[in-house]
Tab-separated table of C-alpha atoms in Angstrom:
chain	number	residue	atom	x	y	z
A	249	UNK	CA	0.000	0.000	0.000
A	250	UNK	CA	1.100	3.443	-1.084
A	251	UNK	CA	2.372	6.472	1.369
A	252	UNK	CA	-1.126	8.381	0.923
A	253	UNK	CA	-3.329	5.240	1.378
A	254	UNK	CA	-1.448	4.561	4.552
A	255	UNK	CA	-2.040	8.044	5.636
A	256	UNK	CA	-5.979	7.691	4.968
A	257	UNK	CA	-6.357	4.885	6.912
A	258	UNK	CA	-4.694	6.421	9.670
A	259	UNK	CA	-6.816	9.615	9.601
A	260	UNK	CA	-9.752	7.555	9.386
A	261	UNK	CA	-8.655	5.156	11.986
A	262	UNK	CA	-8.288	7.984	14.355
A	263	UNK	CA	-11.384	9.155	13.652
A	264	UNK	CA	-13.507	5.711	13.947
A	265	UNK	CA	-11.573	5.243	16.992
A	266	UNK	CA	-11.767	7.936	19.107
A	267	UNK	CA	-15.689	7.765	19.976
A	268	UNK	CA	-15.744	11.852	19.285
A	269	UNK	CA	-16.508	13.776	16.788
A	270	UNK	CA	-13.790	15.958	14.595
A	271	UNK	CA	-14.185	19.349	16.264
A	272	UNK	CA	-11.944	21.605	15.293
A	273	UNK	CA	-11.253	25.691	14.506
A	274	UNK	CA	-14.577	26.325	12.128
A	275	UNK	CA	-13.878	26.946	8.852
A	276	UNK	CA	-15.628	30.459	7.243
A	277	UNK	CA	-14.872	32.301	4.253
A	278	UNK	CA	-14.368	31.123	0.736
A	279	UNK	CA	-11.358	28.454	-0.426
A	280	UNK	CA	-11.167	27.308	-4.118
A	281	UNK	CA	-9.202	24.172	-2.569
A	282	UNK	CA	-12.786	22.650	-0.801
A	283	UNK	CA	-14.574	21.493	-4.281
A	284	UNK	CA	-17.121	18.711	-2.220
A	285	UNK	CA	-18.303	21.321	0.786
A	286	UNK	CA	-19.354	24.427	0.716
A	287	UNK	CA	-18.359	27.726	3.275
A	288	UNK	CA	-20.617	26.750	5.936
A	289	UNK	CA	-19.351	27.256	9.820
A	290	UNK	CA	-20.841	23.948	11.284
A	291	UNK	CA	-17.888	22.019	9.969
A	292	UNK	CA	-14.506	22.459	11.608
A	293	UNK	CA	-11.885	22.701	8.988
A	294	UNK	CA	-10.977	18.748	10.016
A	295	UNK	CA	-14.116	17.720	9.463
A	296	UNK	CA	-14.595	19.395	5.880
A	297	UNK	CA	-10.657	18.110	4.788
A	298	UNK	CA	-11.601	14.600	6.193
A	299	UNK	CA	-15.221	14.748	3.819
A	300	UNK	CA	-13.271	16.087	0.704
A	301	UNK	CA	-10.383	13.466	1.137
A	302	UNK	CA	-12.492	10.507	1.750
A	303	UNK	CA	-15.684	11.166	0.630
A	304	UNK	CA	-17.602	10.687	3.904
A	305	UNK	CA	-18.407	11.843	7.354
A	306	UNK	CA	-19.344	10.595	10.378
A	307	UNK	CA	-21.254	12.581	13.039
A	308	UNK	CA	-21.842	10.862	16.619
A	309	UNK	CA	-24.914	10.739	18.581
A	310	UNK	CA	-26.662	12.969	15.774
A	311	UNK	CA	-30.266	11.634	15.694
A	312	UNK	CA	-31.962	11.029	19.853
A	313	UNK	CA	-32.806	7.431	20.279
A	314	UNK	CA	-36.973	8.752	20.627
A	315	UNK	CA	-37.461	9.264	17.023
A	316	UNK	CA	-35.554	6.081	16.089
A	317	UNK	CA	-37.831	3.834	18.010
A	318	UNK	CA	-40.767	5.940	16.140
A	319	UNK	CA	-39.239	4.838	12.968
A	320	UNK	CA	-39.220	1.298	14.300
A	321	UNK	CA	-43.179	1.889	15.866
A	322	UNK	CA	-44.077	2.603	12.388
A	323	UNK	CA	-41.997	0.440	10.063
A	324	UNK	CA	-43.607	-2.212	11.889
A	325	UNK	CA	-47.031	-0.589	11.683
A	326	UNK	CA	-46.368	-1.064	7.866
A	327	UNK	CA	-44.966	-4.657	7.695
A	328	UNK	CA	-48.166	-5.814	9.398
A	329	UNK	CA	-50.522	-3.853	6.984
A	330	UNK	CA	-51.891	-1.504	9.616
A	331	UNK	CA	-50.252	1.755	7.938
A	332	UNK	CA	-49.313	2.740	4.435
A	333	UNK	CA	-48.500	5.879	2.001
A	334	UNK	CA	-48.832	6.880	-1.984
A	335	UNK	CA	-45.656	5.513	-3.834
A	336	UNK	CA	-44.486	3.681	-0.810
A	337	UNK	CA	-42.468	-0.046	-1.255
A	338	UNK	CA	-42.215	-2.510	0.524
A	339	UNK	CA	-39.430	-5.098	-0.616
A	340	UNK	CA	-38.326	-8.590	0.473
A	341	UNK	CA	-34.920	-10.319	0.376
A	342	UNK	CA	-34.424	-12.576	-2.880
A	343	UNK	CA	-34.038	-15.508	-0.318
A	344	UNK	CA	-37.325	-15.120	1.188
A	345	UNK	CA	-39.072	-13.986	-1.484
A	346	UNK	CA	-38.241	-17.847	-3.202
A	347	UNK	CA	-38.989	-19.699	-0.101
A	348	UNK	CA	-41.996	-20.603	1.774
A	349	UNK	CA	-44.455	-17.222	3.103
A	350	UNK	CA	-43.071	-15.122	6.377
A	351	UNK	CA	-45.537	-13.123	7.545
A	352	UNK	CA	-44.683	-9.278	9.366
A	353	UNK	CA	-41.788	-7.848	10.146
A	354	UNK	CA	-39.523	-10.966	9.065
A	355	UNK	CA	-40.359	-11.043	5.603
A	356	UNK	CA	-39.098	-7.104	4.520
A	357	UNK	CA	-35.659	-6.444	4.139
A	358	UNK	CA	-36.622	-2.347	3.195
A	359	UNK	CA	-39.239	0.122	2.799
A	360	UNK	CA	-38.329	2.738	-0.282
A	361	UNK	CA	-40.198	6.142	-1.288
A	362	UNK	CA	-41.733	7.083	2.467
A	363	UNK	CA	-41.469	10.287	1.217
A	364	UNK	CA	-45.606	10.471	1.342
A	365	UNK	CA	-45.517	8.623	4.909
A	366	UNK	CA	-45.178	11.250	7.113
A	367	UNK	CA	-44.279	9.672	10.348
A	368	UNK	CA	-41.447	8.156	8.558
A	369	UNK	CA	-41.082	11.614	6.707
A	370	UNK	CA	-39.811	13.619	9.862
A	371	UNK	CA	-36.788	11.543	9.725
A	372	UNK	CA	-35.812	13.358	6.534
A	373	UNK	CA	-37.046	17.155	7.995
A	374	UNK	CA	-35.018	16.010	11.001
A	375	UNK	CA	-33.001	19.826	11.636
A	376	UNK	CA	-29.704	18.025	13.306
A	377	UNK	CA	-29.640	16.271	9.655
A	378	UNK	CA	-30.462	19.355	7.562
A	379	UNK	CA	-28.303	21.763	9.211
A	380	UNK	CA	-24.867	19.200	8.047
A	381	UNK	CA	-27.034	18.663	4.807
A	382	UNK	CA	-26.530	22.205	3.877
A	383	UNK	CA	-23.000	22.086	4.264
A	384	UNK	CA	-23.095	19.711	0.999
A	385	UNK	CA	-25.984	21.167	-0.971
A	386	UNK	CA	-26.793	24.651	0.095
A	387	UNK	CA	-30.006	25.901	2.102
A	388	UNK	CA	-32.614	24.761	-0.619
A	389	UNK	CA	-33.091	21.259	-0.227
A	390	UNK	CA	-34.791	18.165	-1.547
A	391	UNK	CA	-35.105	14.700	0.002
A	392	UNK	CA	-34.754	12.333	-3.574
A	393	UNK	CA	-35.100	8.967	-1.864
A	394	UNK	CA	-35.477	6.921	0.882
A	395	UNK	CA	-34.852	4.192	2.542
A	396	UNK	CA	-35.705	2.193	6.015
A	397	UNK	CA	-33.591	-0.789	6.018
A	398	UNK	CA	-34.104	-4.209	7.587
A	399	UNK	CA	-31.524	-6.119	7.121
A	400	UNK	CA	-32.609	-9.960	7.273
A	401	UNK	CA	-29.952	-12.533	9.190
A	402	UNK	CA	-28.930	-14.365	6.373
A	403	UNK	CA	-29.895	-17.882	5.907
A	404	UNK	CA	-26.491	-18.870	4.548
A	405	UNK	CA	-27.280	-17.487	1.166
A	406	UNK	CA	-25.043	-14.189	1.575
A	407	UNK	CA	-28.194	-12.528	-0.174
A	408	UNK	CA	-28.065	-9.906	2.772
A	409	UNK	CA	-25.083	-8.477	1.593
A	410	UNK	CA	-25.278	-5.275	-0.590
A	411	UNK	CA	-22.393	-5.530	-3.589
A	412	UNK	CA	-20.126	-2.625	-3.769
A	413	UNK	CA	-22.177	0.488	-5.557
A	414	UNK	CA	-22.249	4.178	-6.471
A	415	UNK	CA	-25.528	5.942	-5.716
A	416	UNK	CA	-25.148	7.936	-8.669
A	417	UNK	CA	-25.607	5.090	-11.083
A	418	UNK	CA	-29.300	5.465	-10.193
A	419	UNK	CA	-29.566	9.400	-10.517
A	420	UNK	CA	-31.056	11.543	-13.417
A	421	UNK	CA	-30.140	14.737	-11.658
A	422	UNK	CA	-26.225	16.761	-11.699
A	423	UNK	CA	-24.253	17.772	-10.370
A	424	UNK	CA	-22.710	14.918	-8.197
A	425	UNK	CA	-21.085	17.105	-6.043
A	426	UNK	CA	-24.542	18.647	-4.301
A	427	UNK	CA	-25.905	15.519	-3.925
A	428	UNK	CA	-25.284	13.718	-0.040
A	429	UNK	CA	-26.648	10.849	1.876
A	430	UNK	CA	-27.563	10.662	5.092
A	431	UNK	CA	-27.665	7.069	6.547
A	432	UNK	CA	-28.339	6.612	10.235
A	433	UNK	CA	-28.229	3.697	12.547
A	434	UNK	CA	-31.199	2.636	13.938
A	435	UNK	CA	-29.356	0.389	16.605
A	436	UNK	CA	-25.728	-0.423	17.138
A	437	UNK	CA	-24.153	-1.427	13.670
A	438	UNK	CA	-21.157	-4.074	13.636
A	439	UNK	CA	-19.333	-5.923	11.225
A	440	UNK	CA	-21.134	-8.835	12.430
A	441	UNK	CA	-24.211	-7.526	11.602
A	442	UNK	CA	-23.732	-6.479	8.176
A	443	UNK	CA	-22.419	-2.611	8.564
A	444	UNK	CA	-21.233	-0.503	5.642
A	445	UNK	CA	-18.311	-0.898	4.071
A	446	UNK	CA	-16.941	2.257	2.025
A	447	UNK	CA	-13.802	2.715	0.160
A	448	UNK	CA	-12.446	6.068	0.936
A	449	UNK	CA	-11.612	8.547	-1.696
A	450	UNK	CA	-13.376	6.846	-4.695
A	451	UNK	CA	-15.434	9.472	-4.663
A	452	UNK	CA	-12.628	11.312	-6.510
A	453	UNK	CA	-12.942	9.620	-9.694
A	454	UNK	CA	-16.214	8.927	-12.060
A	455	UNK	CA	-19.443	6.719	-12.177
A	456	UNK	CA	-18.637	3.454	-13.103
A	457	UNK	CA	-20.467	0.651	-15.186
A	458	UNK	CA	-23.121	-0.799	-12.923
A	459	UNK	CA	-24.804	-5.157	-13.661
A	460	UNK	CA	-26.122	-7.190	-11.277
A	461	UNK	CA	-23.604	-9.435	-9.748
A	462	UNK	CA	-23.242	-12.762	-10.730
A	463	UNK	CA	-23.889	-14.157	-6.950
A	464	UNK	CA	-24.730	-17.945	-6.812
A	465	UNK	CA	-27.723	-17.541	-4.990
A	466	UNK	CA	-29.137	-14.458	-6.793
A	467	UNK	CA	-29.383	-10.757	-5.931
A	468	UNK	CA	-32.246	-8.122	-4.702
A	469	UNK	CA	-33.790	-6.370	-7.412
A	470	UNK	CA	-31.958	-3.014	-8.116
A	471	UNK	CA	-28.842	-4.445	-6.146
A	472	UNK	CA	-26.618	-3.153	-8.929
A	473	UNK	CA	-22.654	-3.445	-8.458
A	474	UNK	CA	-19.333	-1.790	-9.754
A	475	UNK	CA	-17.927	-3.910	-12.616
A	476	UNK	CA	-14.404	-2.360	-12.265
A	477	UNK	CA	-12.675	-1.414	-9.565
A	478	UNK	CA	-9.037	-1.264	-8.438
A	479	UNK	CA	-9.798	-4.077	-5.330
A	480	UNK	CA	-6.353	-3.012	-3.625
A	481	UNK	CA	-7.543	-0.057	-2.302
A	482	UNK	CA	-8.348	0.378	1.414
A	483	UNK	CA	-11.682	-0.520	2.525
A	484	UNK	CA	-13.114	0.593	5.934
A	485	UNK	CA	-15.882	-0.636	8.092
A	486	UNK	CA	-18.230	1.476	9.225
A	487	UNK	CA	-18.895	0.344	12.826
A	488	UNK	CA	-22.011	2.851	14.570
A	489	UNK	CA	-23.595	3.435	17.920
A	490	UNK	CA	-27.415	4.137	17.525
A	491	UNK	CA	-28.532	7.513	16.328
A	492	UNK	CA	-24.802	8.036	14.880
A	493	UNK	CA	-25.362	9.088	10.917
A	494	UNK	CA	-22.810	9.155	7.970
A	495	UNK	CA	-22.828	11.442	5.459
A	496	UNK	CA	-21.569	10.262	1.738
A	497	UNK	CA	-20.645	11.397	-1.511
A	498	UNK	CA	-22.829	9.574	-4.366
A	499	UNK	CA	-19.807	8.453	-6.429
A	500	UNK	CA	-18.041	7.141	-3.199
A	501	UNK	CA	-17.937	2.999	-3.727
A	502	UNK	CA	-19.634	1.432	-0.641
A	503	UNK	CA	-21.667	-1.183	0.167
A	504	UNK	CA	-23.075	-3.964	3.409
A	505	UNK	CA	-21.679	-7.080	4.363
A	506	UNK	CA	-23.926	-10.345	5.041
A	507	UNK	CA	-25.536	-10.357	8.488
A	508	UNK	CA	-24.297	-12.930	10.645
A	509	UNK	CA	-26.380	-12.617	13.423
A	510	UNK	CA	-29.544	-13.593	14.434
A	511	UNK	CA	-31.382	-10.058	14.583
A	512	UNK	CA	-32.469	-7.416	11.730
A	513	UNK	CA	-30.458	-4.991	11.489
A	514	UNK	CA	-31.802	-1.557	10.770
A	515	UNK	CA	-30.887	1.611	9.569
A	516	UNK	CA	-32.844	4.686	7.634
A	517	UNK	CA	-31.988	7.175	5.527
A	518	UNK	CA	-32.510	9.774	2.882
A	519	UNK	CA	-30.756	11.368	-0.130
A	520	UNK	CA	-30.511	14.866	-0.609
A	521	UNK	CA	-29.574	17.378	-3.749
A	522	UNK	CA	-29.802	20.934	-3.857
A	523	UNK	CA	-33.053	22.098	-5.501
A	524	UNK	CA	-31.570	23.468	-8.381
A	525	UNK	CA	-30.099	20.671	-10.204
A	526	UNK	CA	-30.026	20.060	-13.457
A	527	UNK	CA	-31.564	17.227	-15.025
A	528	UNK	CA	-29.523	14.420	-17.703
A	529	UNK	CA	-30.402	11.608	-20.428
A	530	UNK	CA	-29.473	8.881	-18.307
A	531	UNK	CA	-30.097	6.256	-21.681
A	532	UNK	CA	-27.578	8.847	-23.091
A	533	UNK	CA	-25.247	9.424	-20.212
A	534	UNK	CA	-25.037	6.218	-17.778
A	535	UNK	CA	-26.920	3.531	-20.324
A	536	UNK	CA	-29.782	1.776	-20.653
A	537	UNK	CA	-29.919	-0.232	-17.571
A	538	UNK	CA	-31.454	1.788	-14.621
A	539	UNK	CA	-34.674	3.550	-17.238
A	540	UNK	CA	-35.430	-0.478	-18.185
A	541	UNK	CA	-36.080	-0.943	-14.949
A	542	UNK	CA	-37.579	1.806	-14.340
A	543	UNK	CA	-39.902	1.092	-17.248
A	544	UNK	CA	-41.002	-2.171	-15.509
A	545	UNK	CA	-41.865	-0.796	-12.345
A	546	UNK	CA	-43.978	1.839	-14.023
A	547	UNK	CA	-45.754	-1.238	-16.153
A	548	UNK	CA	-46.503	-3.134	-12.718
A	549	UNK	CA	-48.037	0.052	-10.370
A	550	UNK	CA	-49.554	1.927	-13.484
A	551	UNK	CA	-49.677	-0.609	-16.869
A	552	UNK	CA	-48.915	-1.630	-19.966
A	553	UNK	CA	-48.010	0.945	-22.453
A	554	UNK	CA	-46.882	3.730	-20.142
A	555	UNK	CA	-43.806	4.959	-20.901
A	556	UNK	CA	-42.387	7.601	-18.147
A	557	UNK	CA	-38.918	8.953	-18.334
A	558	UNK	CA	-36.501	8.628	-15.356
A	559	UNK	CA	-36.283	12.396	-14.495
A	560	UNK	CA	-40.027	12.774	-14.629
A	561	UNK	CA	-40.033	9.665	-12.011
A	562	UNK	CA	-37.442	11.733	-9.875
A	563	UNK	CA	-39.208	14.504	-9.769
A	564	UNK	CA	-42.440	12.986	-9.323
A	565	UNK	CA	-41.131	11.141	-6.030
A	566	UNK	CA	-38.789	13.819	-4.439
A	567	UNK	CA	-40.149	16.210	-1.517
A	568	UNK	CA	-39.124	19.002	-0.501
A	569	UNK	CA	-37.152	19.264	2.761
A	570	UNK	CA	-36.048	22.474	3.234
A	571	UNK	CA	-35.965	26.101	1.192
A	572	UNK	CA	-37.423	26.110	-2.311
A	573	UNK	CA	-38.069	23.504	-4.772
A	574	UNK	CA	-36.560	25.124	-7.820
A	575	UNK	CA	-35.768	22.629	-10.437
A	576	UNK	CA	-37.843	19.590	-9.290
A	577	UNK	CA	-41.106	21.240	-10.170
């Protein structure tokens, strides 16, 4: 391993390690050298090199442990039928979804597009999560997608696992660089129990061709994964407390081991971009991939013959979350 890899690791070790957050002089003013932050005094200048160097942040204790459980109280609400929302899904791991019927909270592995749900919604209006959110995209905000995630113990099929990904490979919308994830842990998050696994600094170079894996034992539907990758740089584990959230670049490469435990293992979380993005061709741009898909989802909720194009689909399903909405109308 290289001098500057080495020196990553060991930044990000410290971090990861010390149980605090990086609080250091706060950084005002304009700098041409920050290209993935923008002048924002919440972030110490540590915290905004550490972001633009690796591609992530991690902020400690951000989220109170009495809107998690919330979360949970309705997640479960909607597993068992007894709550649900316009445009909301409700997925199930490949493994299950081949094997015999598991009824509740067992059987889903995610709920996508709570955007409508608003219980679930607060999460993303949550103003400990905006206020680092602007520091990425700016005050005017949308929440693009989102996720509650239930990761399933796996049943020896490694189907749990999430393959190594960029974000971006899904998004119609530019530029890259005000575009930020928030993911935060619903309980404690360990290796053992599948936790994310990001490769700092990728987020440096470009998108990447995205296919499904060619996994023994199948993959979840829209579980895309990088096709090339230089698999000798440094991965690190992203091992969290409950309520601690990470914030992420969309080209960064990351992704969740199996869960080797016998619990779910849950986490939510929402994409932001600033409101006044600018929409792409993705056929054009990225491929055909992601709008096929796309194309048979719209055939299933709406029917044949409908033909919808993926920025219409974004816009459609993104909510505003703070400021103006700008270029999603």
């Amino acid at each position: 391993m290289d001098s500057p890899a080495k020196s990553r690791l060991q930044v990000i070790s410290n971090q990861l390690n010390s149980g605090k957050d990086l609080k250091l002089q706060q950084c005002s003013g304009t700098d041409s050298k920050y290209r993935y932050t923008l002048d924002n005094p919440l972030l110490s200048q540590e915290q905004r090199q550490f972001y633009e160097d690796n591609g992530y942040l991690v902020v400690k204790h951000l989220v109170p442990s009495e809107p998690l459980q919330d979360y949970v109280d309705h997640f479960q609400k909607i597993c068992q039928g007894e709550a649900s929302a316009p445009l909301l899904v409700v997925m199930r791991d490949v493994a299950i979804a081949k094997s015999e019927f598991v009824a509740g909270e067992k059987a889903v592995t995610k709920i996508q597009s709570f955007q409508n749900y608003e219980p679930l919604f607060d999460y993303c209006r949550t103003p400990e999560i905006l206020k680092y959110v602007e520091c990425f995209c700016g005050a005017d905000i949308m929440a693009v997608h989102t996720m509650l995630i239930n990761k399933p113990p796996d049943p020896g099929t490694k189907t749990s696992r999430h393959p190594l990904h960029q974000d971006l490979n899904y998004f119609p919308f530019r530029p890259a660089d005000r575009i930020v994830c928030a993911w935060t842990a619903m309980e404690k998050v360990t290796r053992a129990n599948g936790c994310l696994v990001v490769l700092p600094g990728t987020h440096h170079g470009t998108l990447k061709q995205h296919d499904y894996p060619e996994w023994e034992n199948g993959v979840n539907k829209m579980y895309y994964g990088v096709k090339d990758f230089d698999s000798t740089q440094p991965m690190v584990h992203l091992e969290m407390e409950k309520g601690d959230t990470v914030f992420f670049h969309p080209i960064l490469i990351h992704g969740s081991g199996t869960n080797r435990t016998h619990g779910f293992r849950k986490a939510i979380s929402c994409h932001y971009a600033a409101s006044d993005c600018h929409f792409i061709d993705m056929e054009k741009e990225v491929g055909p991939t992601i709008q096929k898909e796309m194309d048979e989802y719209v055939r299933k909720r709406v029917g044949p013959g409908v033909k919808v194009n993926l920025a219409d689909i974004w816009k459609f399903r993104a909510r505003v979350a703070q400021g103006e909405i700008l270029n999603f109308l």
